[in-house]
Coordinates of C-alpha atoms in Angstrom, one line a residue:
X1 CA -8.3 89.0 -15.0
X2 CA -7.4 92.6 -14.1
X3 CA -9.3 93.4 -10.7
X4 CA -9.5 97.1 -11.2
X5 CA -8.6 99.5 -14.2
X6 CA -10.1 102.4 -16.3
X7 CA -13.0 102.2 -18.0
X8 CA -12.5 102.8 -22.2
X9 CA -13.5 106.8 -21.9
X10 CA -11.7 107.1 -18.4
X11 CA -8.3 105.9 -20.0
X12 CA -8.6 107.8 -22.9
X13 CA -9.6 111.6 -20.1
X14 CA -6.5 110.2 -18.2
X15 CA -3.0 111.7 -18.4
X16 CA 0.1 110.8 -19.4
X17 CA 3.2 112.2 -18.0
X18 CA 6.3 113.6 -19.9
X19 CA 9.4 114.1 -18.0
X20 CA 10.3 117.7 -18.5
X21 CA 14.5 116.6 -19.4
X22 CA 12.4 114.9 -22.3
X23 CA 11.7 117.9 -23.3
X24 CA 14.6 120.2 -22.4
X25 CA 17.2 117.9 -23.5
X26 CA 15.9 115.2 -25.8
X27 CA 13.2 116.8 -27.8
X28 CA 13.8 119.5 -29.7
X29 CA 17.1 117.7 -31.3
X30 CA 14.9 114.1 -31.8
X31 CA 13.3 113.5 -35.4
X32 CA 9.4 114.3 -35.5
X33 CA 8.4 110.4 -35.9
X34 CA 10.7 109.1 -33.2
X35 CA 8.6 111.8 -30.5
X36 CA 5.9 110.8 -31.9
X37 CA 6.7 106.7 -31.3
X38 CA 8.1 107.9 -27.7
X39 CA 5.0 109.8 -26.7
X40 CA 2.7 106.9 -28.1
X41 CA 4.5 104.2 -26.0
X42 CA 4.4 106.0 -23.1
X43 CA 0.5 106.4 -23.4
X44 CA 0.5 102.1 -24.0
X45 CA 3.0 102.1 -21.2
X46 CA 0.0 103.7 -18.6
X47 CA -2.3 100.8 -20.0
X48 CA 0.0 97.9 -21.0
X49 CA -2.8 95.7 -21.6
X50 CA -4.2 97.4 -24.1
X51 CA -5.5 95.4 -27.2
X52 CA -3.8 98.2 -28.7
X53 CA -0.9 98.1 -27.6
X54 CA 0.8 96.0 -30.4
X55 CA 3.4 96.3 -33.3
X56 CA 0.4 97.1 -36.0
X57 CA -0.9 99.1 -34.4
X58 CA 1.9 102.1 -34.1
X59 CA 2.8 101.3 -37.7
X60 CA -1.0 101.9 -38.3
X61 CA -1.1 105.2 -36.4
X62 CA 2.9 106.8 -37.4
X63 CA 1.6 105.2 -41.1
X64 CA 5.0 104.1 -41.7
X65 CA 5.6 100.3 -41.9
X66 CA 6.5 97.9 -39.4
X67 CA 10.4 97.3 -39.7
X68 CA 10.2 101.7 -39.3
X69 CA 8.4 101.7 -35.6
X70 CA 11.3 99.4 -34.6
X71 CA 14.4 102.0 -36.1
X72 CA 12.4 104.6 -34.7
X73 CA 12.8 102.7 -30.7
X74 CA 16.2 101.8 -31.7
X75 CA 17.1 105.2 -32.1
X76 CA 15.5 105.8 -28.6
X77 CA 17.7 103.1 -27.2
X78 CA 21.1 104.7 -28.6
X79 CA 20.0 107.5 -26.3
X80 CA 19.8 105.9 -23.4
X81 CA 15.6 106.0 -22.8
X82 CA 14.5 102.8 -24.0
X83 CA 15.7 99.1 -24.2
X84 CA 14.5 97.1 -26.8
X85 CA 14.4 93.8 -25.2
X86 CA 13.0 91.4 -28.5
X87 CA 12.4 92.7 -31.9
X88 CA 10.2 89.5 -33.5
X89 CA 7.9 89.5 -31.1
X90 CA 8.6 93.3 -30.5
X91 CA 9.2 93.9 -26.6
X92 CA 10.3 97.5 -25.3
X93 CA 11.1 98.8 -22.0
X94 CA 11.1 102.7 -20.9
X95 CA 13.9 103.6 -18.8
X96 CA 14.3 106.6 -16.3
X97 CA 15.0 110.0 -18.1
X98 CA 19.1 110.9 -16.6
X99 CA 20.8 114.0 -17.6
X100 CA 24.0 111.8 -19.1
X101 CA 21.7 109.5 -21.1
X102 CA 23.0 109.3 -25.0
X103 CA 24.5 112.3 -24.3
X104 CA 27.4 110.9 -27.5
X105 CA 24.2 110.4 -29.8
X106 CA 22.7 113.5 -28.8
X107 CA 26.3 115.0 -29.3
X108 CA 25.9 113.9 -33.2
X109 CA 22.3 115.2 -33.2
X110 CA 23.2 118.3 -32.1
X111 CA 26.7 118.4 -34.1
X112 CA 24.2 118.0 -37.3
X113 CA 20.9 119.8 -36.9
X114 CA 21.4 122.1 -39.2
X115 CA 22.0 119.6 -41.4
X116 CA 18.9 117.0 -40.5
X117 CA 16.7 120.2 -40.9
X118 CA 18.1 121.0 -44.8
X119 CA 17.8 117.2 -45.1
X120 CA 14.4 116.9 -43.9
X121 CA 13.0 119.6 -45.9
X122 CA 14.3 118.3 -49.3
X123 CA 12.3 114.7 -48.5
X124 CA 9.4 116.5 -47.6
X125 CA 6.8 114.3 -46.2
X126 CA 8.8 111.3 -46.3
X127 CA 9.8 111.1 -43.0
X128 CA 14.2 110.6 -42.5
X129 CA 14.6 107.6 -40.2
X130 CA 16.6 107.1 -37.4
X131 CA 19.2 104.8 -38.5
X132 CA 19.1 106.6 -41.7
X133 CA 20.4 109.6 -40.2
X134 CA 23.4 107.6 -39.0
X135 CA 24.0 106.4 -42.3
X136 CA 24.4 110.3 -43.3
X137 CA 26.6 111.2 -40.3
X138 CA 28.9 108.3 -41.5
X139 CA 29.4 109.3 -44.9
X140 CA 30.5 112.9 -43.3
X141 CA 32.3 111.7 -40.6
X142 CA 33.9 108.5 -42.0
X143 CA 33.5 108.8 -45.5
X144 CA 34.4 112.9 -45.5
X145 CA 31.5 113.9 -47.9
X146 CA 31.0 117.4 -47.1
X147 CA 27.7 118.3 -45.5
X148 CA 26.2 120.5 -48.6
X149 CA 28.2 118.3 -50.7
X150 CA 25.4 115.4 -49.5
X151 CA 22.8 117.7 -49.3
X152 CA 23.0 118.6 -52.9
X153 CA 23.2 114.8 -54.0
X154 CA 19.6 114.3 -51.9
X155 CA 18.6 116.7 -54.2
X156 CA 20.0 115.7 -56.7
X157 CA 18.6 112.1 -56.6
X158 CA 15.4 113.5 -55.8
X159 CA 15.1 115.5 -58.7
X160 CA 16.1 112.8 -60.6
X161 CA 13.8 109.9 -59.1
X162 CA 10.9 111.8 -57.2
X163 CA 10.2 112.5 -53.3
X164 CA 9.1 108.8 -52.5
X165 CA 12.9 107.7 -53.3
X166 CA 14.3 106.1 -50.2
X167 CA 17.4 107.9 -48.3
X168 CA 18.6 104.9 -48.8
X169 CA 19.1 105.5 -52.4
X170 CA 20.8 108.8 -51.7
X171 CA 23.1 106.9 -49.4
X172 CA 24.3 104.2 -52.0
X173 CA 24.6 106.9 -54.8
X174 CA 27.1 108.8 -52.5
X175 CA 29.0 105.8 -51.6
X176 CA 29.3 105.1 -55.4
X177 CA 30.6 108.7 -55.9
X178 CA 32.6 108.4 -52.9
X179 CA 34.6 105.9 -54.2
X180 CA 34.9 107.8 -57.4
X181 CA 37.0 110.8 -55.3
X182 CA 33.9 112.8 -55.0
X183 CA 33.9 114.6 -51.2
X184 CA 33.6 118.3 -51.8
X185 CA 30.4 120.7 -53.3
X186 CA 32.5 121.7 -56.2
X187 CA 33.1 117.6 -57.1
X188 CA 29.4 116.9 -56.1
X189 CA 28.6 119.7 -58.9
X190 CA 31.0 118.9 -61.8
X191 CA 29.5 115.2 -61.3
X192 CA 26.0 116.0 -61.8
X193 CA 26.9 118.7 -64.5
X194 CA 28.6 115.5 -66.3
X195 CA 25.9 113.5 -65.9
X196 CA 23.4 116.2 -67.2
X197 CA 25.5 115.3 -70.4
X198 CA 25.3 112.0 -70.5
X199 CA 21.4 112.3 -69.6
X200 CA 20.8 114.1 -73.2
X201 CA 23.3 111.7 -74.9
X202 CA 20.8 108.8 -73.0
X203 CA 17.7 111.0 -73.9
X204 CA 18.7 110.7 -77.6
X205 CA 19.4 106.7 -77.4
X206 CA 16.2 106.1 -75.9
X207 CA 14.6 108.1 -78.1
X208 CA 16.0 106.1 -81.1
X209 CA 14.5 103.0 -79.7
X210 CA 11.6 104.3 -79.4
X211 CA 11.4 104.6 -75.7
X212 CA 9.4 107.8 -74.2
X213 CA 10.4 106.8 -70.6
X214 CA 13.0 109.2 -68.7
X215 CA 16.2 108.5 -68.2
X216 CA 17.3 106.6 -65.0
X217 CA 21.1 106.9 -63.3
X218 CA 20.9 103.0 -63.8
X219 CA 20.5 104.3 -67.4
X220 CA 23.8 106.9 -67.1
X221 CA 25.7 104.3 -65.3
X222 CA 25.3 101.9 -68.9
X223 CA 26.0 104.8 -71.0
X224 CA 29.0 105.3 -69.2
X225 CA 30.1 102.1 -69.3
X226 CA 29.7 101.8 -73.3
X227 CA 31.6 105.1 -73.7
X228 CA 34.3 105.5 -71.0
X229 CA 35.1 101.7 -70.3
X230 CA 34.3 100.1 -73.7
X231 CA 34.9 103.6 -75.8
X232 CA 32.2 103.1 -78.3
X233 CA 31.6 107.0 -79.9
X234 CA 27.8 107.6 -79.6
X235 CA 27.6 107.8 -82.9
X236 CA 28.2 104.1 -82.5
X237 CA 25.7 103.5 -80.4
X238 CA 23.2 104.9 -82.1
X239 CA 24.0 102.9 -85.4
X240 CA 23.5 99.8 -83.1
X241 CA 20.0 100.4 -82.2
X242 CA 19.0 101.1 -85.7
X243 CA 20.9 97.8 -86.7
X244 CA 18.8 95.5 -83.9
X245 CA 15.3 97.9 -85.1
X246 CA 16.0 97.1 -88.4
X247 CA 16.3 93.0 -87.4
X248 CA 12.9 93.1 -85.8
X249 CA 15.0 92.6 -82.2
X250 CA 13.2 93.4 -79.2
X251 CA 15.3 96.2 -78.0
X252 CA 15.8 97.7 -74.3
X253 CA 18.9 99.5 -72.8
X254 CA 20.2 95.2 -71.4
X255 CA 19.6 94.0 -74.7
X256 CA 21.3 96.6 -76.1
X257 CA 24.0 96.5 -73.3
X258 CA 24.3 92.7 -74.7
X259 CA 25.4 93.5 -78.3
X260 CA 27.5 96.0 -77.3
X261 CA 29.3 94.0 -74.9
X262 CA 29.7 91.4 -78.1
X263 CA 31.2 93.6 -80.2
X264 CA 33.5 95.0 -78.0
X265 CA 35.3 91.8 -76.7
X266 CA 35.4 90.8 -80.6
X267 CA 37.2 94.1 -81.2
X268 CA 34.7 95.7 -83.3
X269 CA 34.5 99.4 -82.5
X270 CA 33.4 101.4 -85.3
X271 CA 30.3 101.2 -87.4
X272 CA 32.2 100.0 -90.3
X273 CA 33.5 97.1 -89.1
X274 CA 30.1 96.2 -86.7
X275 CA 28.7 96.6 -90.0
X276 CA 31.1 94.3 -92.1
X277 CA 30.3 91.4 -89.5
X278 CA 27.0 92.0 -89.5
X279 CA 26.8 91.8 -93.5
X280 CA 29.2 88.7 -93.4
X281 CA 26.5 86.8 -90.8
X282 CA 25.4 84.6 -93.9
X283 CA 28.9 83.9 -95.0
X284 CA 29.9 83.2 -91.3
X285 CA 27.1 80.7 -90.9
X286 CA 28.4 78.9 -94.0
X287 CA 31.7 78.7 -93.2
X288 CA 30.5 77.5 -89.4
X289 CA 28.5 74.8 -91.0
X290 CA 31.4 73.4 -92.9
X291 CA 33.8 73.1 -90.3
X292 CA 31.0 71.3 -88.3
X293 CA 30.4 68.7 -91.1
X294 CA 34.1 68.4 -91.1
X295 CA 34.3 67.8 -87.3
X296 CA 31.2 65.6 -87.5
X297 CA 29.5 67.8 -85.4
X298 CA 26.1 70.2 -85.9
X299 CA 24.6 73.1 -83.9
X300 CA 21.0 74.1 -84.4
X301 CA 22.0 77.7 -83.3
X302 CA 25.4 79.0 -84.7
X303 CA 25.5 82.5 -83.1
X304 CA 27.7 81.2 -80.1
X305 CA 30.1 79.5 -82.2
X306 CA 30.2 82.4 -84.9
X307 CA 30.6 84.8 -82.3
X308 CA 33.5 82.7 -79.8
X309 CA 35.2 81.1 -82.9
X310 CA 34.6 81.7 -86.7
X311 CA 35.1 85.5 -85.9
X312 CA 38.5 85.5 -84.5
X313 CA 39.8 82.7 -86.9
X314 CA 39.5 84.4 -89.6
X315 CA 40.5 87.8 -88.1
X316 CA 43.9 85.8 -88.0
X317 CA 43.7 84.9 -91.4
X318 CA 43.0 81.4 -91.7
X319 CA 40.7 81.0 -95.0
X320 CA 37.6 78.6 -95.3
X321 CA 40.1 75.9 -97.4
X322 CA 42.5 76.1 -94.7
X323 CA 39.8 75.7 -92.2
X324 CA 38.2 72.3 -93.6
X325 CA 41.9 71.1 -94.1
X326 CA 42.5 71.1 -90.6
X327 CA 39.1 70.5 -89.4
X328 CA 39.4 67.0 -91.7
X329 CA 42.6 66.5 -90.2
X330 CA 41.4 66.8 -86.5
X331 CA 38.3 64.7 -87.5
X332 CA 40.7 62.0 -88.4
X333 CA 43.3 62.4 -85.3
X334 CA 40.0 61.9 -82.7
X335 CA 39.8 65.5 -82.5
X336 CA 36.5 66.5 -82.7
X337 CA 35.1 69.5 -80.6
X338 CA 35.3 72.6 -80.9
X339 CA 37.3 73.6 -77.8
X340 CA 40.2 70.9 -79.3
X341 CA 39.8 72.2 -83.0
X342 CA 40.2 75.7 -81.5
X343 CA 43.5 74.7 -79.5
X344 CA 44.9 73.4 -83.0
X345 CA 44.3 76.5 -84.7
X346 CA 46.2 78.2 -81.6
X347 CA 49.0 76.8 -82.0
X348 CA 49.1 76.9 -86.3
X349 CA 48.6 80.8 -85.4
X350 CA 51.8 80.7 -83.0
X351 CA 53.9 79.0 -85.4
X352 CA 52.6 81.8 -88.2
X353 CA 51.1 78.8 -90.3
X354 CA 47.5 80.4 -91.7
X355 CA 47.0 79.2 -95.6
X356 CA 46.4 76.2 -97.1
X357 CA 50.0 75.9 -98.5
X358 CA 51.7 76.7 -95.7
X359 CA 50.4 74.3 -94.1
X360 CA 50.6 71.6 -96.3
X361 CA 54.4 72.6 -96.2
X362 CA 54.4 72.1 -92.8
X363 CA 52.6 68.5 -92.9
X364 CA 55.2 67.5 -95.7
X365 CA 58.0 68.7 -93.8
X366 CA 57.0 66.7 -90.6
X367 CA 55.9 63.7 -93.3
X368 CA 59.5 63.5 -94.1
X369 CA 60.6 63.4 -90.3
X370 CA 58.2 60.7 -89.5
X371 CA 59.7 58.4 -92.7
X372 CA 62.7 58.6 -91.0
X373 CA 60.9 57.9 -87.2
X374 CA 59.7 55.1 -89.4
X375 CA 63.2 53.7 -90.7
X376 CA 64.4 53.4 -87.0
X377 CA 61.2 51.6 -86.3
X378 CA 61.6 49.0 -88.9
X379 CA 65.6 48.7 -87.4
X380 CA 64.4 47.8 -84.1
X381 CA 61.8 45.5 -85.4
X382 CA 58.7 47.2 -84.6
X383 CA 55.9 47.9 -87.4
X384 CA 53.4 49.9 -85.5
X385 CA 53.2 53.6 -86.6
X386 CA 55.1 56.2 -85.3
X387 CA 53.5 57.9 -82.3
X388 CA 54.3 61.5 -80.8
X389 CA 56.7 59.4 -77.8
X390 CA 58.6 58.8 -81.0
X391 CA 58.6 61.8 -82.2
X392 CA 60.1 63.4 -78.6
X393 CA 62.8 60.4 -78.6
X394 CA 63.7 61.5 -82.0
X395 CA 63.6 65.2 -81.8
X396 CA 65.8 64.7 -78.7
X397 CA 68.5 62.4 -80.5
X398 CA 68.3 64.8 -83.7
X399 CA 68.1 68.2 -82.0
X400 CA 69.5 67.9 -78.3
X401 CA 72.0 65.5 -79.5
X402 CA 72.9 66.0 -82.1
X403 CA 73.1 63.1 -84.1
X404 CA 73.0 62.2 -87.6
X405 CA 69.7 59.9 -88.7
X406 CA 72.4 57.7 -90.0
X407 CA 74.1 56.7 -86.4
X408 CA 70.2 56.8 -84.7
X409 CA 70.1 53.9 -87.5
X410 CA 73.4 52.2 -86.7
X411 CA 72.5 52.4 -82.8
X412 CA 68.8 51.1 -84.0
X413 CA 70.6 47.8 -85.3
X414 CA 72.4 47.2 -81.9
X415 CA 69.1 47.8 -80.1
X416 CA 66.9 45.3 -82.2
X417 CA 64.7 41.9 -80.7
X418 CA 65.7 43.6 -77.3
X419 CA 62.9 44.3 -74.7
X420 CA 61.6 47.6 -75.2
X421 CA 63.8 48.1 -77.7
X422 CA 63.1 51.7 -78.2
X423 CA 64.5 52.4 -74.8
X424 CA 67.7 50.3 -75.1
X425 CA 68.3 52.5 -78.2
X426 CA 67.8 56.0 -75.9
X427 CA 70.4 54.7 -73.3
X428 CA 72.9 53.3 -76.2
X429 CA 72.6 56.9 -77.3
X430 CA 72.9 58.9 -74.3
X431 CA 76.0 56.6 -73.5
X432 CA 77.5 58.2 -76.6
X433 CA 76.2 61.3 -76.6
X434 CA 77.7 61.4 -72.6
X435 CA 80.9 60.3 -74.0
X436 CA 81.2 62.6 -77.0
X437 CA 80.8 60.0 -79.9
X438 CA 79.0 61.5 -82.6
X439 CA 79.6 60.4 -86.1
X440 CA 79.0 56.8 -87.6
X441 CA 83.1 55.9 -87.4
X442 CA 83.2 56.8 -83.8
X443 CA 80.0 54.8 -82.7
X444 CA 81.5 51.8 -85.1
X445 CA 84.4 52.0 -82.8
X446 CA 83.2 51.3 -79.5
X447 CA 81.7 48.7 -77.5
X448 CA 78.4 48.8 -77.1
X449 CA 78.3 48.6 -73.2
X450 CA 74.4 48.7 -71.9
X451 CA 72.6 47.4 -69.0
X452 CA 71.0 44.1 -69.4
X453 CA 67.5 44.8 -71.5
X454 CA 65.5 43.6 -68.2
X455 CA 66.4 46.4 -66.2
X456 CA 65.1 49.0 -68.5
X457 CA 61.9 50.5 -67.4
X458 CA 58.8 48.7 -69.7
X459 CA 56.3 51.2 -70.8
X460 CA 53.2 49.4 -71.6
X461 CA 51.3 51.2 -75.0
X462 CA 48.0 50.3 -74.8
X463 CA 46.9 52.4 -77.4
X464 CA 48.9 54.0 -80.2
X465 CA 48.5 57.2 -81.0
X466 CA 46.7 57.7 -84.8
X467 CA 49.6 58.3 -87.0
X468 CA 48.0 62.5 -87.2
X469 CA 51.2 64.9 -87.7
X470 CA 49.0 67.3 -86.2
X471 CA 50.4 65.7 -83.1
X472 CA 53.4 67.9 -83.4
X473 CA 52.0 70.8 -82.2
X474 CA 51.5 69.4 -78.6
X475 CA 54.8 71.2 -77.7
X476 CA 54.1 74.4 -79.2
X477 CA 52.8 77.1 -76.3
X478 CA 49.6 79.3 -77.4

C-alpha cells in the first residue's frame, strides 16, 4: 500500500511537465492523435498507479480502438521517446527527450508534411495512423507513386467508398495500380477516367438485375475481367442476365461471374452461340442420359457433365449414334466412367475418327488384324483371345520388321508346345530380322538356332485382357 500520494482532486490540480524539445522538435511535425497518446501517458506516468492507467482506458478517451493506441506508441518509439516493452499485456516506458532522437523518422515526417497535411484533410475526422503514414511514404519512396499521384487516389477511393474507408484501402488500391504501371498524376487520372467508364457500363448491368446498389471497385474489377481478360462485348453481358432472370436464377454480380466464366472456358462468346447451348439444354440432357445408360452409370444432376463433356464432344463432331457406339463398346471393355470414356473419345478425335462409319471402318479394319493375331495364336497352340501384348508383338513383327503374316506363321510353327511360346517366336524373329532374312524361302533356309525355351523370361498373365479393339488406341497420344 502506497504510504503517501495525492488525493483524487490534488492529482487532477497537479502538473504535468512537457519537455520544451517536445515541443520545438517533435511536435508540430507528430500526427494530432499520437500528441495526444504522448501527452496522456505522460499524465499516467506522474501517477502510475492509477486505476486509469490501462489499455482501455486511452482507447476510451483518443476513441480509437485498442490495436490504434499501440501504432500510435510505436510511432513514438521509432522516434526515439518511448520503448514499448510488451504489447499483450501493453507495457511502455518514456525515455529522456535528446536532440538526435528519431531524428531519420522525423527526417521522413518533415520530408512529407505537406503531404500528411493534404492527406489528413481528405480523411477528415478519421484520424491517419502512424504506421499508416509509413505505409504512404513507402509507396513514394519504394514504390515511386508520385505524391499527388496518391493524393488523388485517397480521393479518389474516398469518393468512391465514403470517409470511414480505411487508409488501408487506399494503400492496397495503389499497390494494385502500382503493379499495373501506374506512378505518375497523369496515369493516376487516365485510370480513374477509365474506370468512370466502366462504372456506367457496371451501372447499366446492375441495373438489369435489378440491383439499385452503387457500384463498388470490387464491382469494376469483375467487369474488367469479363471484358478485357475473357472479351465478352457488354452487349453480351447484358443478354446473360436477362437469360438467368428469365430462368428464375437468383442473380448477383458472383453468380453472374459464375456463368460467364462457364461460357467462356466452353468457347461460347457471342449471344448466338450462348444462346444455341442454352436452347439445346434439353437435347444435351438426353444425349447425357444415354451415354450414361450405356456406361451403366446415372447422375441425378447432369449440369457438370453437360457442361465438362457432352459440350465439347459434340463441338468435335461426334453424333449421338456414334456416342452410344462407343460408350457400348467401353461398357463392354471394363470401361466405365466418364473420365475413361472421355480418354477414348480423345484419342478417336486424334486419329480424325468422329461418325459412326468411320469408326466402324476402323473396328473392321483392326478386326481383320486381330484374325490374323489369332492365326499365330492357334500356331503356337494357345486358344485364349488376343490381348493388346499381342497386338504390340505383332505390330512390331509386321511394321518394325517387316515381315510378311505368312513367315510370322512359318516362325509360329517352330515356336509351338515351347514354354512361353510367344516369346520363343519374338527371339526366332529378331534372330532373322538381325540377320536380314525376310521372305518365307529365306527363313525355310536356315537353322533355327534359339536359346533353350527355359531361359526365356516367363511372363505370368493373370488376367487377359477382354478381346475390346478399343484397346488399340492405348498408343495413340491425345
Amino acid at each position: 500500500m502506497t504510504f503517501c500520494k495525492f488525493s483524487p482532486t490534488m492529482a487532477k490540480s497537479n502538473k504535468t511537465a512537457i519537455d520544451n524539445a517536445f515541443i520545438t522538435d517533435f511536435l508540430p511535425t507528430a500526427p494530432d492523435l499520437c500528441v495526444k497518446a504522448y501527452i496522456l501517458g505522460l499524465l499516467k506516468c506522474n501517477n502510475a498507479d492509477d486505476n486509469e492507467n490501462t489499455l482501455e482506458y486511452f482507447a476510451s478517451t483518443l476513441k480509437v480502438c485498442e490495436d490504434d493506441v499501440i501504432s500510435l506508441f510505436k510511432y513514438w518509439e521509432d522516434i526515439g521517446l518511448v520503448q514499448v516493452l510488451s504489447t499483450d499485456p501493453i507495457e511502455v516506458r518514456y525515455l529522456p527527450i535528446h536532440a538526435s532522437a528519431g531524428s531519420v523518422k522525423k527526417y521522413m515526417v518533415d520530408k512529407y508534411t505537406d503531404f500528411n497535411i493534404q492527406a489528413q484533410e481528405l480523411f477528415q475526422n478519421r484520424m491517419i495512423m502512424p504506421n499508416e503514414y509509413a505505409e504512404f511514404y513507402n509507396l513514394i519512396e519504394k514504390r515511386h507513386i508520385a505524391e499527388n499521384a496518391l493524393l488523388a487516389i485517397i480521393k479518389y477511393c474516398i469518393d468512391f467508398k465514403g470517409f470511414n474507408l480505411s487508409p488501408s484501402y487506399v494503400i492496397t488500391v495503389a499497390k494494385d495500380w502500382e503493379r499495373e504501371g501506374i506512378h505518375t498524376l497523369e496515369q493516376v487520372e487516365e485510370k480513374i477516367n477509365e474506370l468512370g467508364v466502366i462504372d456506367d457500363q457496371m451501372s447499366l448491368i446492375l441495373s438489369s438485375m435489378g440491383t439499385k446498389r452503387k457500384v463498388q471497385i470490387e464491382d469494376k474489377d469483375l467487369l474488367n475481367k469479363w471484358l478485357k481478360s475473357y472479351g465478352f462485348d457488354l452487349n453480351v453481358i447484358i443478354f446473360v442476365v436477362k437469360l438467368l432472370k428469365n430462368k428464375k436464377r437468383r442473380l448477383d454480380v458472383n453468380i453472374l461471374d459464375e456463368f460467364l466464366t462457364k461460357y467462356f472456358e466452353m468457347k461460347l462468346m457471342s449471344v448466338q452461340e450462348i444462346e444455341n447451348y442454352e436452347n439445346e439444354k434439353e437435347n444435351l440432357t438426353s444425349v447425357a442420359i444415354a451415354i450414361n445408360k450405356e456406361l451403366g452409370l446415372f447422375y441425378e444432376d447432369l449440369t457438370k457433365e453437360i457442361d465438362t463433356y457432352i459440350v465439347p464432344w459434340l463441338n468435335m463432331g461426334f453424333d449421338l449414334e456414334m456416342l452410344k457406339t462407343v460408350a457400348d463398346n467401353c461398357y463392354k471393355s471394363s470401361i466405365r466412367t466418364l473420365e475413361g470414356y472421355n480418354n477414348i473419345l480423345n484419342k478417336l478425335f486424334k486419329l480424325g475418327i468422329v461418325n459412326l462409319n468411320s469408326y466402324l471402318q476402323y473396328l473392321n479394319d483392326n478386326l481383320a488384324i486381330d484374325t490374323k493375331i489369332k492365326e499365330v495364336l492357334v500356331s503356337l497352340g494357345l486358344t485364349r483371345n488376343v490381348n493388346n501384348f499381342d497386338r504390340n508383338f505383332y505390330s512390331t513383327w509386321t511394321d518394325s520388321w517387316g515381315f510378311s503374316h505368312e513367315v510370322i506363321l512359318y516362325g509360329a510353327s517352330l515356336s509351338k508346345d515351347k514354354t512361353n511360346a510367344i516369346m520363343y517366336l519374338n527371339k526366332i524373329l529378331s534372330n532373322w530380322n538381325g540377320s536380314n532374312i525376310k521372305t518365307l524361302e529365306q527363313a525355310k533356309s536356315v537353322k533355327v538356332e534359339c536359346e533353350n525355351s527355359s531361359t526365356f523370361i516367363h511372363n505370368n498373365y493373370t488376367k487377359e485382357q477382354i478381346s475390346s479393339l478399343l484397346t488399340n488406341l492405348d498408343e495413340v497420344e491425345v
